[in-house]
Tab-separated table of C-alpha atoms and ligand atoms in Angstrom:
chain	number	residue	atom	x	y	z
A	1	MET	CA	65.323	114.972	58.372
A	2	THR	CA	68.648	113.760	56.067
A	3	VAL	CA	70.341	111.012	56.793
A	4	ALA	CA	73.948	113.065	57.108
A	5	LEU	CA	72.073	115.323	59.732
A	6	MET	CA	70.714	111.820	61.699
A	7	THR	CA	74.393	110.458	61.674
A	8	GLU	CA	75.552	113.787	62.920
A	9	MET	CA	73.612	113.900	65.990
A	10	SER	CA	74.678	110.124	66.883
A	11	GLN	CA	75.345	110.406	70.556
A	12	MET	CA	71.585	110.555	71.752
A	13	LEU	CA	71.615	112.818	74.824
A	14	PHE	CA	67.690	113.337	74.152
A	15	ALA	CA	65.131	110.890	72.188
A	16	HIS	CA	66.228	111.142	68.572
A	17	ASP	CA	63.019	113.382	67.668
A	18	ALA	CA	63.909	115.861	70.110
A	19	GLU	CA	67.471	116.196	69.228
A	20	VAL	CA	66.539	116.999	65.631
A	21	SER	CA	63.835	119.556	66.560
A	22	LEU	CA	66.084	121.262	68.407
A	23	ALA	CA	68.599	121.460	65.730
A	24	ALA	CA	65.871	122.358	63.681
A	25	ALA	CA	64.630	125.050	66.204
A	26	ALA	CA	68.242	126.546	66.140
A	27	SER	CA	68.383	126.625	62.240
A	28	LEU	CA	65.079	128.689	62.233
A	29	VAL	CA	66.210	130.893	64.946
A	30	ASN	CA	69.486	131.482	62.971
A	31	THR	CA	67.629	132.658	59.933
A	32	GLY	CA	66.780	135.785	61.071
A	33	ARG	CA	70.225	136.360	63.444
A	34	GLY	CA	72.626	137.665	60.932
A	35	GLU	CA	72.888	140.566	58.681
A	36	ALA	CA	71.045	139.139	55.924
A	37	GLU	CA	67.472	138.093	56.138
A	38	LEU	CA	67.790	134.130	55.314
A	39	LEU	CA	63.980	133.522	55.004
A	40	PRO	CA	63.164	136.746	52.808
A	41	ASP	CA	60.213	135.224	50.726
A	42	VAL	CA	57.731	131.949	50.523
A	43	ALA	CA	60.086	130.089	48.403
A	44	ALA	CA	63.117	130.598	50.943
A	45	LEU	CA	60.602	129.308	53.562
A	46	ASP	CA	59.612	126.451	51.127
A	47	ASP	CA	63.723	125.360	51.190
A	48	PHE	CA	63.789	125.461	54.557
A	49	VAL	CA	60.973	123.055	55.244
A	50	THR	CA	62.051	120.719	52.799
A	51	ARG	CA	65.566	120.547	54.302
A	52	TRP	CA	64.533	120.219	57.739
A	53	GLY	CA	61.964	117.579	56.835
A	54	TRP	CA	58.462	118.899	57.930
A	55	THR	CA	55.470	117.275	56.763
A	56	GLY	CA	51.863	118.577	56.762
A	57	SER	CA	49.912	121.316	55.371
A	58	ARG	CA	51.299	124.691	53.982
A	59	ALA	CA	49.359	127.746	52.866
A	60	HIS	CA	52.548	129.167	51.073
A	61	ASP	CA	51.793	132.644	51.452
A	62	GLN	CA	52.873	135.671	52.982
A	63	ALA	CA	50.817	135.331	55.992
A	64	GLU	CA	52.521	131.792	56.749
A	65	LEU	CA	56.004	133.430	56.503
A	66	ASP	CA	54.990	136.398	58.657
A	67	ALA	CA	53.990	133.705	61.563
A	68	VAL	CA	57.289	131.902	60.956
A	69	HIS	CA	59.239	135.246	61.336
A	70	ARG	CA	57.144	136.464	64.409
A	71	LEU	CA	57.724	133.083	66.321
A	72	ARG	CA	61.685	133.076	65.783
A	73	PRO	CA	62.160	135.816	68.201
A	74	ARG	CA	60.215	133.947	70.787
A	75	LEU	CA	62.272	130.701	70.418
A	76	ALA	CA	65.530	132.546	70.553
A	77	GLY	CA	64.097	133.193	74.417
A	78	PHE	CA	64.947	129.700	74.832
A	79	TRP	CA	68.820	130.326	74.398
A	80	GLU	CA	68.483	133.439	76.280
A	81	MET	CA	66.553	132.599	79.442
A	82	GLY	CA	67.165	130.241	82.463
A	83	ALA	CA	64.959	127.299	83.383
A	84	ASP	CA	62.001	129.532	84.795
A	85	GLY	CA	61.820	131.562	81.564
A	86	GLY	CA	62.329	128.408	79.533
A	87	ALA	CA	59.524	126.420	81.253
A	88	ALA	CA	57.203	129.442	80.917
A	89	LEU	CA	57.849	129.935	77.377
A	90	VAL	CA	57.470	126.140	76.865
A	91	ASN	CA	54.040	126.012	78.754
A	92	ALA	CA	53.007	129.290	76.405
A	93	LEU	CA	53.872	127.844	73.214
A	94	LEU	CA	51.973	124.346	73.850
A	95	ARG	CA	48.947	126.289	75.438
A	96	GLU	CA	48.383	128.766	72.490
A	97	ALA	CA	48.743	126.098	70.043
A	98	ASN	CA	46.307	123.672	71.965
A	99	ALA	CA	49.178	120.923	71.891
A	100	LEU	CA	47.992	117.282	72.596
A	101	PRO	CA	50.968	114.664	72.594
A	102	GLN	CA	50.220	111.593	70.326
A	103	LEU	CA	52.565	109.002	69.251
A	104	VAL	CA	52.687	108.299	65.364
A	105	LYS	CA	53.841	106.725	62.568
A	106	HIS	CA	54.408	108.256	59.368
A	107	ASP	CA	56.603	108.099	56.003
A	108	SER	CA	59.542	106.201	56.834
A	109	TRP	CA	59.649	107.426	60.569
A	110	ASP	CA	58.969	105.114	63.734
A	111	TYR	CA	56.994	106.162	66.318
A	112	HIS	CA	57.532	109.546	67.546
A	113	VAL	CA	55.566	112.328	69.479
A	114	HIS	CA	53.431	114.998	67.396
A	115	ALA	CA	51.339	117.610	69.631
A	116	THR	CA	49.634	119.342	67.009
A	117	SER	CA	47.694	117.851	63.791
A	118	PRO	CA	49.137	117.757	60.619
A	119	GLU	CA	46.743	120.502	59.525
A	120	ALA	CA	48.002	122.906	62.142
A	121	PRO	CA	49.385	126.262	60.850
A	122	LEU	CA	53.401	125.795	60.058
A	123	ALA	CA	54.187	128.302	62.896
A	124	ASP	CA	52.513	126.363	65.197
A	125	ARG	CA	53.913	123.226	64.051
A	126	MET	CA	57.213	124.712	64.623
A	127	ALA	CA	56.636	126.055	67.857
A	128	VAL	CA	54.979	123.154	69.329
A	129	GLU	CA	58.191	120.615	68.074
A	130	ALA	CA	60.426	123.201	69.961
A	131	ALA	CA	58.615	123.204	72.868
A	132	MET	CA	57.997	119.589	73.173
A	133	ALA	CA	61.965	119.046	72.512
A	134	VAL	CA	62.820	122.100	74.968
A	135	ALA	CA	60.899	120.578	77.849
A	136	ASP	CA	63.150	117.255	77.652
A	137	VAL	CA	65.918	119.483	77.895
A	138	ILE	CA	64.844	121.546	80.666
A	139	ARG	CA	63.409	118.195	82.537
A	140	SER	CA	66.666	116.745	82.562
A	141	GLY	CA	68.669	119.667	83.726
A	142	GLN	CA	70.521	120.364	80.422
A	143	LEU	CA	69.259	123.910	79.240
A	144	GLU	CA	72.898	124.975	79.515
A	145	ARG	CA	73.438	122.896	76.216
A	146	LEU	CA	71.218	125.689	74.259
A	147	ARG	CA	74.104	128.186	73.644
A	148	ILE	CA	75.353	131.081	71.628
A	149	CYS	CA	78.084	131.069	69.415
A	150	ALA	CA	81.390	131.920	70.917
A	151	ALA	CA	82.813	133.814	67.721
A	152	PRO	CA	82.954	137.457	68.736
A	153	ASP	CA	81.403	138.764	65.333
A	154	CYS	CA	78.441	135.755	65.572
A	155	ASP	CA	75.187	136.079	67.303
A	156	ASN	CA	73.937	132.244	66.181
A	157	VAL	CA	72.564	130.233	68.301
A	158	HIS	CA	73.537	125.881	68.507
A	159	VAL	CA	72.651	122.964	70.626
A	160	ASP	CA	75.943	121.487	72.407
A	161	LEU	CA	74.981	117.839	71.997
A	162	SER	CA	78.780	116.966	72.604
A	163	LYS	CA	79.664	114.066	75.609
A	164	ASN	CA	81.766	116.610	77.066
A	165	ARG	CA	79.550	119.751	76.573
A	166	SER	CA	82.307	121.274	74.440
A	167	ARG	CA	81.012	122.974	71.648
A	168	ARG	CA	81.427	126.605	71.268
A	169	PHE	CA	80.598	127.970	67.643
A	170	CYS	CA	77.560	127.580	65.649
A	171	SER	CA	79.657	126.148	62.654
A	172	THR	CA	82.957	124.990	61.745
A	173	ALA	CA	83.208	128.432	59.767
A	174	CYS	CA	82.932	130.080	62.816
A	175	ALA	CA	85.068	127.647	64.941
A	176	ASN	CA	88.002	127.968	62.100
A	177	ARG	CA	87.793	131.855	61.747
A	178	VAL	CA	88.431	132.282	65.398
A	179	ASN	CA	91.227	129.571	65.184
A	180	VAL	CA	92.785	131.422	62.501
A	181	ALA	CA	92.495	134.882	64.355
A	182	ALA	CA	93.891	133.163	67.491
A	183	TYR	CA	96.901	131.862	65.472
A	184	ARG	CA	97.944	135.184	63.571
A	185	VAL	CA	97.668	137.159	67.262
A	186	ARG	CA	100.386	134.237	68.698
A	187	ARG	CA	102.694	134.544	65.721
A	188	ALA	CA	102.618	138.402	65.648
A	189	SER	CA	103.589	138.357	69.263
A	190	ARG	CA	106.545	135.920	68.726
B	1	ZN	ZN1	56.680	113.139	62.162
B	2	ZN	ZN1	78.935	131.351	64.815
């Protein structure tokens, strides 16, 4: 994970690794939610994996990319279902990947939880990391923080880690677009 992302999530509602995992899961879901496919090929997946600091083994093949594509609509379920559905999905993802939580230190990271081995398939590791993070969210009663962007023309998901639960948009681009549109309406009605 980059330093910029770490400081962006400074508030620490959840354990740091859980917050990073939630942001990574949202970003992964969003690669398949817009008009354009943002993970069209293995090279794009390589970039995504590097950007989000994933370590562990990689296949760099079409099967790996297909498995990641199949995972996205399942992870989107966390943003679409309530706590019961979300809990069932957490359990299913952990079970399917034979998750076994272990505290580990590696590279420059202090102790955090890995529930899969570094040799597990990338999509399994992504699924389990997201499931472990959402487990934290659900058991602290914070699932409403997983939101869909309020911009009418955007379907992206995001994670509201703000103190007053006020984040409505997936990005400043969406917030600005909606604010400009509202301003124009106000000005036209004057
Ligand atoms: Zn790690
Ligand atoms: Zn948006």
